[in-house]
Amino acid sequence: MTGGPVVLAIETSCDETAVAVLRAPGELLAGEVASQIELHNRFGGVVPEVASRNHLLALRPLIERTLREAGVGLDEVAGLAATAGPGLATSLMVGFSAAKGLAVGLRKPFFAINHLEGHLLSPFFGGNVEPCVALVVSGGHTMLVEVLGAGDYRVLGQTRDDAAGEAFDKVAKLLRLPYPGGPEIDRRAKTGDGRRFPLPRSMMDSGDSAFSFSGLKTAVRYLLPKVDLDDAQTVADMCASFQEAAVDVLVAKTIAAARRCGRKLVTVSGGVSCNSRLRERFREVCAAQGLELRLAEPALCTDNAAMIAYVAVGRLERGEAAPLTAEISPNLPLEGASD
Ligand code: KG4
Ligand code: ZN
């Protein structure tokens, strides 16, 4: 076997069962994600009991398949990692216990990883972490973070109510579109007119790094009695108008935070960073303002275990294993990652 040590990581914080095998420093040998979207679609959102039961069913075969694809035996794994939080307690528990159990059985170090740190560092996957201002936009979080180095973070601001992805999902529901709403809105907005419905850009010029998306969602709700949702063009126009408003705020506040911190590098990660319009606008604005931009690769934007493995490899190299008494923490804050 050549190259660095191999880490096996498990991510089960929400409704995706994911396993990855990564060779240090950044060679992804295999990464698998078993999505439960179909299962949860009929409920219009994630049902925690259904999610945890399916993690239990899916995890073992997924670990075996991922190892097979990586061409690696369990005896070659140098460390085991799992997401410790934030996330759904009953879902986190499944992946966390499995990774811990394997670590005990194999007598290898165990790494308890913060899901937000996974997203945060995913734009650097395969390389070295650099100082930057980072926007993390997912279904559960919207935050701006100053990254000083691996494990050294300063949260600049977060959302006061809905996360950006949550707003995409809730607005999609209002428009009678399937769950998860983000990719659906993204797709429909491509043929829509983003100027047809003027919508609020809440806190865009607030001078700080806090966000609020509930007003935007409510503004869409107030439009509903005035529009015909059976007209595909109207739905496309509403998707585009909502998306423009959300993207305007995310881009403007990130650039302003980078300026305030004096950082030349901007990164974007998390499920919403898959959004094609968000990616396009970040590219345009950063180029115009002379800022360097790193967007997470699309496959690393939504929940996956490769990003968890990448953080764990850094810990392995620094000799920072977690004790086997480590527990899940459903509300784990990002700063906890650097403790
Ligand atoms: O990071 P992620 O997979 O899970 C959390 O940690 O929350 O993010 C999921 C969120 C969902 O709200 C989903 O609607 C959103 O990411 N999302 C998108 C797109 N793809 C996924 N939002 C907007 N545009 C997309 N293309
Ligand atoms: Zn996530």
mmCIF file of C-alpha atoms and ligand atoms in Angstrom:
data_model
loop_
_atom_site.group_PDB
_atom_site.id
_atom_site.type_symbol
_atom_site.label_atom_id
_atom_site.label_comp_id
_atom_site.label_asym_id
_atom_site.label_seq_id
_atom_site.Cartn_x
_atom_site.Cartn_y
_atom_site.Cartn_z
ATOM 1 C CA MET A 1 0.000 0.000 0.000
ATOM 2 C CA THR A 2 1.421 3.394 -0.961
ATOM 3 C CA GLY A 3 0.512 6.893 0.206
ATOM 4 C CA GLY A 4 -0.798 8.126 3.526
ATOM 5 C CA PRO A 5 -3.073 6.492 6.090
ATOM 6 C CA VAL A 6 -6.669 5.639 5.177
ATOM 7 C CA VAL A 7 -9.696 6.977 7.080
ATOM 8 C CA LEU A 8 -13.243 5.589 6.918
ATOM 9 C CA ALA A 9 -15.926 8.188 7.697
ATOM 10 C CA ILE A 10 -19.659 7.888 8.297
ATOM 11 C CA GLU A 11 -22.196 10.715 8.038
ATOM 12 C CA THR A 12 -25.788 10.220 9.251
ATOM 13 C CA SER A 13 -26.788 13.635 10.617
ATOM 14 C CA CYS A 14 -30.052 13.930 8.698
ATOM 15 C CA ASP A 15 -31.632 11.899 5.902
ATOM 16 C CA GLU A 16 -28.556 10.854 3.937
ATOM 17 C CA THR A 17 -26.570 7.746 4.867
ATOM 18 C CA ALA A 18 -23.038 8.380 3.642
ATOM 19 C CA VAL A 19 -19.712 6.551 3.871
ATOM 20 C CA ALA A 20 -16.329 7.582 2.460
ATOM 21 C CA VAL A 21 -12.834 6.147 2.387
ATOM 22 C CA LEU A 22 -10.097 8.753 2.052
ATOM 23 C CA ARG A 23 -6.360 8.332 1.808
ATOM 24 C CA ALA A 24 -4.418 11.180 3.415
ATOM 25 C CA PRO A 25 -3.959 13.914 2.511
ATOM 26 C CA GLY A 26 -6.798 14.099 -0.014
ATOM 27 C CA GLU A 27 -7.286 11.090 -2.259
ATOM 28 C CA LEU A 28 -10.929 9.971 -2.195
ATOM 29 C CA LEU A 29 -10.846 6.211 -2.741
ATOM 30 C CA ALA A 30 -14.640 5.867 -2.585
ATOM 31 C CA GLY A 31 -17.605 7.945 -1.433
ATOM 32 C CA GLU A 32 -21.179 6.674 -1.347
ATOM 33 C CA VAL A 33 -24.408 8.447 -0.428
ATOM 34 C CA ALA A 34 -27.697 6.567 0.018
ATOM 35 C CA SER A 35 -30.393 9.208 -0.216
ATOM 36 C CA GLN A 36 -33.751 8.806 1.519
ATOM 37 C CA ILE A 37 -35.371 11.660 -0.420
ATOM 38 C CA GLU A 38 -37.985 9.356 -2.005
ATOM 39 C CA LEU A 39 -38.998 8.037 1.421
ATOM 40 C CA HIS A 40 -39.489 11.485 2.944
ATOM 41 C CA ASN A 41 -40.980 13.171 -0.116
ATOM 42 C CA ARG A 42 -44.525 12.040 0.642
ATOM 43 C CA PHE A 43 -44.325 13.662 4.090
ATOM 44 C CA GLY A 44 -43.018 16.957 2.632
ATOM 45 C CA GLY A 45 -39.955 16.893 4.911
ATOM 46 C CA VAL A 46 -37.705 14.632 6.970
ATOM 47 C CA VAL A 47 -39.398 12.351 9.547
ATOM 48 C CA PRO A 48 -36.708 11.601 12.184
ATOM 49 C CA GLU A 49 -37.950 8.089 13.116
ATOM 50 C CA VAL A 50 -38.081 7.066 9.464
ATOM 51 C CA ALA A 51 -34.614 8.510 8.886
ATOM 52 C CA SER A 52 -32.928 6.679 11.774
ATOM 53 C CA ARG A 53 -34.572 3.350 10.936
ATOM 54 C CA ASN A 54 -33.313 3.631 7.379
ATOM 55 C CA HIS A 55 -29.804 4.590 8.463
ATOM 56 C CA LEU A 56 -29.798 1.341 10.447
ATOM 57 C CA LEU A 57 -30.885 -0.660 7.410
ATOM 58 C CA ALA A 58 -28.611 1.082 4.919
ATOM 59 C CA LEU A 59 -25.392 1.594 6.841
ATOM 60 C CA ARG A 60 -23.784 -1.834 7.020
ATOM 61 C CA PRO A 61 -24.198 -2.736 3.326
ATOM 62 C CA LEU A 62 -23.039 0.786 2.441
ATOM 63 C CA ILE A 63 -19.843 0.427 4.505
ATOM 64 C CA GLU A 64 -19.129 -2.906 2.812
ATOM 65 C CA ARG A 65 -19.808 -1.491 -0.666
ATOM 66 C CA THR A 66 -17.658 1.600 -0.086
ATOM 67 C CA LEU A 67 -14.710 -0.467 1.178
ATOM 68 C CA ARG A 68 -15.055 -2.802 -1.804
ATOM 69 C CA GLU A 69 -15.088 0.119 -4.217
ATOM 70 C CA ALA A 70 -12.070 1.665 -2.499
ATOM 71 C CA GLY A 71 -10.240 -1.653 -2.760
ATOM 72 C CA VAL A 72 -9.378 -1.392 0.927
ATOM 73 C CA GLY A 73 -9.856 -3.971 3.694
ATOM 74 C CA LEU A 74 -10.949 -2.981 7.205
ATOM 75 C CA ASP A 75 -7.493 -4.039 8.435
ATOM 76 C CA GLU A 76 -5.959 -1.268 6.293
ATOM 77 C CA VAL A 77 -8.083 1.495 7.868
ATOM 78 C CA ALA A 78 -5.991 3.729 10.163
ATOM 79 C CA GLY A 79 -8.837 5.739 11.695
ATOM 80 C CA LEU A 80 -12.641 5.836 11.972
ATOM 81 C CA ALA A 81 -14.675 9.040 11.886
ATOM 82 C CA ALA A 82 -18.317 10.011 12.272
ATOM 83 C CA THR A 83 -20.432 13.131 12.476
ATOM 84 C CA ALA A 84 -21.059 14.030 16.133
ATOM 85 C CA GLY A 85 -23.482 16.911 15.442
ATOM 86 C CA PRO A 86 -25.297 19.119 14.787
ATOM 87 C CA GLY A 87 -28.188 17.028 13.470
ATOM 88 C CA LEU A 88 -31.055 14.736 14.412
ATOM 89 C CA ALA A 89 -30.135 12.825 17.592
ATOM 90 C CA THR A 90 -31.607 9.504 16.488
ATOM 91 C CA SER A 91 -29.877 9.735 13.103
ATOM 92 C CA LEU A 92 -26.486 10.856 14.467
ATOM 93 C CA MET A 93 -26.526 7.980 16.924
ATOM 94 C CA VAL A 94 -26.567 5.334 14.181
ATOM 95 C CA GLY A 95 -23.422 6.419 12.324
ATOM 96 C CA PHE A 96 -21.615 7.542 15.470
ATOM 97 C CA SER A 97 -22.124 4.218 17.285
ATOM 98 C CA ALA A 98 -21.117 2.237 14.206
ATOM 99 C CA ALA A 99 -17.850 4.171 13.757
ATOM 100 C CA LYS A 100 -17.056 4.003 17.464
ATOM 101 C CA GLY A 101 -17.759 0.251 17.496
ATOM 102 C CA LEU A 102 -15.444 -0.294 14.553
ATOM 103 C CA ALA A 103 -12.739 1.814 16.226
ATOM 104 C CA VAL A 104 -12.968 -0.306 19.392
ATOM 105 C CA GLY A 105 -12.973 -3.569 17.435
ATOM 106 C CA LEU A 106 -10.054 -2.554 15.234
ATOM 107 C CA ARG A 107 -8.165 -0.733 18.038
ATOM 108 C CA LYS A 108 -7.844 2.361 15.856
ATOM 109 C CA PRO A 109 -8.320 6.047 16.720
ATOM 110 C CA PHE A 110 -11.814 7.532 16.568
ATOM 111 C CA PHE A 111 -12.644 11.039 15.309
ATOM 112 C CA ALA A 112 -15.863 12.839 16.315
ATOM 113 C CA ILE A 113 -16.426 15.431 13.599
ATOM 114 C CA ASN A 114 -18.588 18.563 13.550
ATOM 115 C CA HIS A 115 -20.888 18.478 10.507
ATOM 116 C CA LEU A 116 -20.513 22.242 10.039
ATOM 117 C CA GLU A 117 -16.725 21.950 9.999
ATOM 118 C CA GLY A 118 -17.162 19.308 7.278
ATOM 119 C CA HIS A 119 -19.109 21.760 5.115
ATOM 120 C CA LEU A 120 -16.833 24.672 6.067
ATOM 121 C CA LEU A 121 -13.621 22.972 4.912
ATOM 122 C CA SER A 122 -15.092 21.176 1.873
ATOM 123 C CA PRO A 123 -13.939 23.899 -0.590
ATOM 124 C CA PHE A 124 -10.357 22.938 0.368
ATOM 125 C CA PHE A 125 -10.937 19.204 -0.144
ATOM 126 C CA GLY A 126 -7.732 17.482 -1.202
ATOM 127 C CA GLY A 127 -5.551 20.503 -0.430
ATOM 128 C CA ASN A 128 -4.600 22.748 2.466
ATOM 129 C CA VAL A 129 -6.941 24.969 4.430
ATOM 130 C CA GLU A 130 -6.272 28.673 3.833
ATOM 131 C CA PRO A 131 -7.455 31.746 5.724
ATOM 132 C CA CYS A 132 -10.707 33.054 4.228
ATOM 133 C CA VAL A 133 -14.207 34.298 4.821
ATOM 134 C CA ALA A 134 -16.555 31.343 4.386
ATOM 135 C CA LEU A 135 -20.276 31.212 3.721
ATOM 136 C CA VAL A 136 -21.910 27.951 4.868
ATOM 137 C CA VAL A 137 -25.436 27.645 3.467
ATOM 138 C CA SER A 138 -27.355 24.449 4.119
ATOM 139 C CA GLY A 139 -30.814 23.247 5.067
ATOM 140 C CA GLY A 140 -30.070 23.741 8.746
ATOM 141 C CA HIS A 141 -27.556 26.593 8.818
ATOM 142 C CA THR A 142 -26.626 29.898 7.238
ATOM 143 C CA MET A 143 -23.451 31.335 8.660
ATOM 144 C CA LEU A 144 -20.461 33.484 7.844
ATOM 145 C CA VAL A 145 -17.193 32.339 9.373
ATOM 146 C CA GLU A 146 -13.691 33.712 9.358
ATOM 147 C CA VAL A 147 -11.340 30.765 8.903
ATOM 148 C CA LEU A 148 -7.933 31.534 10.407
ATOM 149 C CA GLY A 149 -6.642 27.979 9.864
ATOM 150 C CA ALA A 150 -7.788 24.348 10.260
ATOM 151 C CA GLY A 151 -9.596 24.148 13.600
ATOM 152 C CA ASP A 152 -9.391 27.916 14.181
ATOM 153 C CA TYR A 153 -12.703 29.604 13.362
ATOM 154 C CA ARG A 154 -14.559 32.765 14.256
ATOM 155 C CA VAL A 155 -18.296 32.784 13.599
ATOM 156 C CA LEU A 156 -19.114 36.232 12.212
ATOM 157 C CA GLY A 157 -22.883 35.831 12.058
ATOM 158 C CA GLN A 158 -25.741 33.422 11.503
ATOM 159 C CA THR A 159 -29.379 33.426 10.540
ATOM 160 C CA ARG A 160 -31.819 34.706 13.141
ATOM 161 C CA ASP A 161 -34.653 32.514 11.889
ATOM 162 C CA ASP A 162 -34.824 30.232 8.840
ATOM 163 C CA ALA A 163 -31.689 28.864 7.187
ATOM 164 C CA ALA A 164 -31.389 29.680 3.476
ATOM 165 C CA GLY A 165 -32.022 26.039 2.467
ATOM 166 C CA GLU A 166 -35.006 25.903 4.805
ATOM 167 C CA ALA A 167 -36.404 28.997 3.038
ATOM 168 C CA PHE A 168 -35.925 27.314 -0.360
ATOM 169 C CA ASP A 169 -37.713 24.197 0.950
ATOM 170 C CA LYS A 170 -40.581 26.125 2.574
ATOM 171 C CA VAL A 171 -41.129 28.376 -0.442
ATOM 172 C CA ALA A 172 -41.138 25.298 -2.701
ATOM 173 C CA LYS A 173 -43.830 23.791 -0.472
ATOM 174 C CA LEU A 174 -45.895 26.987 -0.774
ATOM 175 C CA LEU A 175 -45.538 26.690 -4.556
ATOM 176 C CA ARG A 176 -46.620 23.001 -4.328
ATOM 177 C CA LEU A 177 -43.227 21.760 -5.544
ATOM 178 C CA PRO A 178 -41.686 18.505 -4.261
ATOM 179 C CA TYR A 179 -39.198 18.143 -1.368
ATOM 180 C CA PRO A 180 -36.344 19.099 -1.213
ATOM 181 C CA GLY A 181 -37.317 22.396 -2.766
ATOM 182 C CA GLY A 182 -33.864 23.862 -3.429
ATOM 183 C CA PRO A 183 -32.983 21.894 -6.571
ATOM 184 C CA GLU A 184 -36.565 22.245 -7.870
ATOM 185 C CA ILE A 185 -36.575 26.039 -7.468
ATOM 186 C CA ASP A 186 -33.122 26.201 -9.082
ATOM 187 C CA ARG A 187 -34.396 24.235 -12.110
ATOM 188 C CA ARG A 188 -37.640 26.172 -12.557
ATOM 189 C CA ALA A 189 -35.990 29.560 -12.039
ATOM 190 C CA LYS A 190 -33.926 29.036 -15.200
ATOM 191 C CA THR A 191 -37.010 29.817 -17.348
ATOM 192 C CA GLY A 192 -38.403 32.441 -14.960
ATOM 193 C CA ASP A 193 -38.289 36.236 -14.770
ATOM 194 C CA GLY A 194 -36.568 37.193 -11.521
ATOM 195 C CA ARG A 195 -37.854 40.777 -11.738
ATOM 196 C CA ARG A 196 -41.562 39.982 -12.041
ATOM 197 C CA PHE A 197 -42.221 39.877 -8.272
ATOM 198 C CA PRO A 198 -40.269 42.413 -6.195
ATOM 199 C CA LEU A 199 -39.343 40.666 -2.933
ATOM 200 C CA PRO A 200 -37.497 41.945 0.185
ATOM 201 C CA ARG A 201 -33.728 41.636 0.653
ATOM 202 C CA SER A 202 -33.850 41.421 4.462
ATOM 203 C CA MET A 203 -30.805 42.689 6.381
ATOM 204 C CA MET A 204 -28.799 43.089 3.172
ATOM 205 C CA ASP A 205 -27.335 46.405 4.339
ATOM 206 C CA SER A 206 -27.423 45.779 8.094
ATOM 207 C CA GLY A 207 -23.649 46.229 8.412
ATOM 208 C CA ASP A 208 -23.254 42.940 10.269
ATOM 209 C CA SER A 209 -23.144 39.247 9.292
ATOM 210 C CA ALA A 210 -26.576 38.209 10.570
ATOM 211 C CA PHE A 211 -29.242 36.886 8.187
ATOM 212 C CA SER A 212 -33.022 36.623 8.206
ATOM 213 C CA PHE A 213 -35.038 34.676 5.635
ATOM 214 C CA SER A 214 -38.453 34.340 7.252
ATOM 215 C CA GLY A 215 -39.648 37.721 5.890
ATOM 216 C CA LEU A 216 -38.811 36.650 2.359
ATOM 217 C CA LYS A 217 -40.777 33.422 2.822
ATOM 218 C CA THR A 218 -43.740 35.373 4.256
ATOM 219 C CA ALA A 219 -43.621 37.820 1.323
ATOM 220 C CA VAL A 220 -43.964 34.853 -1.043
ATOM 221 C CA ARG A 221 -46.927 33.573 1.002
ATOM 222 C CA TYR A 222 -48.684 36.964 0.704
ATOM 223 C CA LEU A 223 -48.383 36.750 -3.082
ATOM 224 C CA LEU A 224 -50.161 33.382 -3.271
ATOM 225 C CA PRO A 225 -53.781 34.626 -3.376
ATOM 226 C CA LYS A 226 -52.841 36.972 -6.249
ATOM 227 C CA VAL A 227 -51.240 34.406 -8.560
ATOM 228 C CA ASP A 228 -52.228 31.295 -10.499
ATOM 229 C CA LEU A 229 -50.050 28.356 -9.385
ATOM 230 C CA ASP A 230 -51.450 26.223 -12.203
ATOM 231 C CA ASP A 231 -49.610 28.487 -14.632
ATOM 232 C CA ALA A 232 -46.084 27.055 -15.046
ATOM 233 C CA GLN A 233 -44.654 30.426 -16.130
ATOM 234 C CA THR A 234 -45.975 32.138 -12.999
ATOM 235 C CA VAL A 235 -44.392 29.426 -10.818
ATOM 236 C CA ALA A 236 -41.100 29.815 -12.712
ATOM 237 C CA ASP A 237 -41.251 33.609 -12.226
ATOM 238 C CA MET A 238 -41.904 33.190 -8.503
ATOM 239 C CA CYS A 239 -39.009 30.731 -8.204
ATOM 240 C CA ALA A 240 -36.680 33.127 -10.034
ATOM 241 C CA SER A 241 -37.831 36.168 -8.029
ATOM 242 C CA PHE A 242 -37.385 34.346 -4.705
ATOM 243 C CA GLN A 243 -34.004 32.944 -5.760
ATOM 244 C CA GLU A 244 -32.732 36.372 -6.887
ATOM 245 C CA ALA A 245 -33.655 37.890 -3.525
ATOM 246 C CA ALA A 246 -31.992 35.084 -1.512
ATOM 247 C CA VAL A 247 -28.871 35.079 -3.700
ATOM 248 C CA ASP A 248 -28.550 38.902 -3.589
ATOM 249 C CA VAL A 249 -28.452 38.831 0.216
ATOM 250 C CA LEU A 250 -26.060 35.861 0.481
ATOM 251 C CA VAL A 251 -23.583 37.322 -2.019
ATOM 252 C CA ALA A 252 -23.689 40.924 -0.740
ATOM 253 C CA LYS A 253 -23.253 39.951 2.915
ATOM 254 C CA THR A 254 -20.393 37.563 2.179
ATOM 255 C CA ILE A 255 -18.495 40.176 0.166
ATOM 256 C CA ALA A 256 -19.083 42.804 2.866
ATOM 257 C CA ALA A 257 -17.787 40.377 5.545
ATOM 258 C CA ALA A 258 -14.667 39.624 3.477
ATOM 259 C CA ARG A 259 -14.011 43.365 3.171
ATOM 260 C CA ARG A 260 -14.516 43.939 6.905
ATOM 261 C CA CYS A 261 -12.102 41.084 7.759
ATOM 262 C CA GLY A 262 -9.587 42.168 5.097
ATOM 263 C CA ARG A 263 -9.671 38.694 3.501
ATOM 264 C CA LYS A 264 -8.969 38.164 -0.195
ATOM 265 C CA LEU A 265 -10.323 34.606 -0.341
ATOM 266 C CA VAL A 266 -14.027 33.728 -0.192
ATOM 267 C CA THR A 267 -15.415 30.159 0.046
ATOM 268 C CA VAL A 268 -18.969 28.849 -0.263
ATOM 269 C CA SER A 269 -20.206 25.435 0.911
ATOM 270 C CA GLY A 270 -23.302 23.512 2.055
ATOM 271 C CA GLY A 271 -26.328 22.205 0.158
ATOM 272 C CA VAL A 272 -27.470 25.622 -1.117
ATOM 273 C CA SER A 273 -24.033 26.205 -2.662
ATOM 274 C CA CYS A 274 -25.180 23.725 -5.358
ATOM 275 C CA ASN A 275 -27.500 26.494 -6.553
ATOM 276 C CA SER A 276 -26.530 27.441 -10.088
ATOM 277 C CA ARG A 277 -27.510 31.117 -9.776
ATOM 278 C CA LEU A 278 -25.634 31.492 -6.459
ATOM 279 C CA ARG A 279 -22.506 30.011 -8.034
ATOM 280 C CA GLU A 280 -22.836 32.233 -11.110
ATOM 281 C CA ARG A 281 -23.328 35.444 -9.078
ATOM 282 C CA PHE A 282 -20.430 34.648 -6.726
ATOM 283 C CA ARG A 283 -18.177 34.107 -9.744
ATOM 284 C CA GLU A 284 -19.248 37.411 -11.343
ATOM 285 C CA VAL A 285 -19.016 39.522 -8.199
ATOM 286 C CA CYS A 286 -15.719 38.076 -6.914
ATOM 287 C CA ALA A 287 -14.113 38.536 -10.356
ATOM 288 C CA ALA A 288 -15.341 42.153 -10.497
ATOM 289 C CA GLN A 289 -14.060 42.885 -6.985
ATOM 290 C CA GLY A 290 -10.678 41.170 -7.302
ATOM 291 C CA LEU A 291 -11.488 38.479 -4.719
ATOM 292 C CA GLU A 292 -10.421 34.852 -5.045
ATOM 293 C CA LEU A 293 -13.338 32.400 -4.875
ATOM 294 C CA ARG A 294 -13.517 28.721 -3.976
ATOM 295 C CA LEU A 295 -16.838 26.976 -4.339
ATOM 296 C CA ALA A 296 -17.264 23.462 -2.926
ATOM 297 C CA GLU A 297 -17.406 20.876 -5.726
ATOM 298 C CA PRO A 298 -21.086 20.112 -6.466
ATOM 299 C CA ALA A 299 -20.700 16.511 -5.191
ATOM 300 C CA LEU A 300 -19.388 17.879 -1.875
ATOM 301 C CA CYS A 301 -22.100 20.543 -1.397
ATOM 302 C CA THR A 302 -24.961 18.421 -0.080
ATOM 303 C CA ASP A 303 -24.415 16.024 2.799
ATOM 304 C CA ASN A 304 -21.639 13.485 2.200
ATOM 305 C CA ALA A 305 -19.011 11.590 4.184
ATOM 306 C CA ALA A 306 -15.997 12.704 2.127
ATOM 307 C CA MET A 307 -16.067 16.114 3.828
ATOM 308 C CA ILE A 308 -16.169 14.374 7.245
ATOM 309 C CA ALA A 309 -13.230 12.156 6.237
ATOM 310 C CA TYR A 310 -11.258 15.212 5.073
ATOM 311 C CA VAL A 311 -11.579 16.905 8.500
ATOM 312 C CA ALA A 312 -10.693 13.594 10.198
ATOM 313 C CA VAL A 313 -7.539 13.155 8.119
ATOM 314 C CA GLY A 314 -6.363 16.572 9.347
ATOM 315 C CA ARG A 315 -6.990 15.447 12.948
ATOM 316 C CA LEU A 316 -5.208 12.149 12.344
ATOM 317 C CA GLU A 317 -2.176 13.987 11.004
ATOM 318 C CA ARG A 318 -2.177 16.290 14.054
ATOM 319 C CA GLY A 319 -2.735 13.319 16.432
ATOM 320 C CA GLU A 320 -6.046 14.719 17.708
ATOM 321 C CA ALA A 321 -8.223 11.614 18.203
ATOM 322 C CA ALA A 322 -11.422 11.781 20.278
ATOM 323 C CA PRO A 323 -11.843 9.692 23.440
ATOM 324 C CA LEU A 324 -14.132 6.668 23.087
ATOM 325 C CA THR A 325 -16.361 8.310 25.694
ATOM 326 C CA ALA A 326 -17.236 11.028 23.131
ATOM 327 C CA GLU A 327 -20.972 11.413 22.555
ATOM 328 C CA ILE A 328 -23.208 12.855 19.871
ATOM 329 C CA SER A 329 -24.290 16.475 20.337
ATOM 330 C CA PRO A 330 -27.417 17.431 18.334
ATOM 331 C CA ASN A 331 -26.832 21.184 18.866
ATOM 332 C CA LEU A 332 -23.044 21.193 18.564
ATOM 333 C CA PRO A 333 -21.899 24.736 17.710
ATOM 334 C CA LEU A 334 -19.100 25.330 15.213
ATOM 335 C CA GLU A 335 -16.747 26.819 17.776
ATOM 336 C CA GLY A 336 -16.929 23.470 19.616
ATOM 337 C CA ALA A 337 -14.998 22.047 16.684
ATOM 338 C CA SER A 338 -11.852 23.861 17.692
ATOM 339 C CA ASP A 339 -11.973 22.897 21.380
HETATM 340 O O1 KG4 B 1 -25.999 20.564 3.337
HETATM 341 P P1 KG4 B 1 -27.283 19.867 3.119
HETATM 342 O O2 KG4 B 1 -27.308 18.641 2.243
HETATM 343 O O3 KG4 B 1 -27.940 19.432 4.473
HETATM 344 C C1 KG4 B 1 -27.855 20.181 5.635
HETATM 345 O O4 KG4 B 1 -26.789 20.134 6.291
HETATM 346 O O5 KG4 B 1 -28.854 20.886 5.901
HETATM 347 O O6 KG4 B 1 -28.304 20.951 2.546
HETATM 348 C C2 KG4 B 1 -29.599 20.622 2.149
HETATM 349 C C3 KG4 B 1 -30.285 21.888 1.669
HETATM 350 C C4 KG4 B 1 -31.782 21.690 1.392
HETATM 351 O O7 KG4 B 1 -32.488 22.741 2.025
HETATM 352 C C5 KG4 B 1 -31.866 21.799 -0.117
HETATM 353 O O8 KG4 B 1 -33.098 22.330 -0.575
HETATM 354 C C6 KG4 B 1 -30.712 22.737 -0.432
HETATM 355 O O9 KG4 B 1 -29.678 22.321 0.427
HETATM 356 N N1 KG4 B 1 -30.260 22.643 -1.825
HETATM 357 C C7 KG4 B 1 -30.388 23.660 -2.712
HETATM 358 C C8 KG4 B 1 -29.924 23.161 -3.946
HETATM 359 N N2 KG4 B 1 -29.520 21.869 -3.777
HETATM 360 C C9 KG4 B 1 -29.738 21.576 -2.452
HETATM 361 N N3 KG4 B 1 -30.849 24.910 -2.558
HETATM 362 C C10 KG4 B 1 -30.872 25.697 -3.639
HETATM 363 N N4 KG4 B 1 -30.458 25.288 -4.869
HETATM 364 C C11 KG4 B 1 -29.976 24.047 -5.073
HETATM 365 N N5 KG4 B 1 -29.568 23.658 -6.284
HETATM 366 ZN ZN ZN B 2 -25.180 19.450 5.812
#
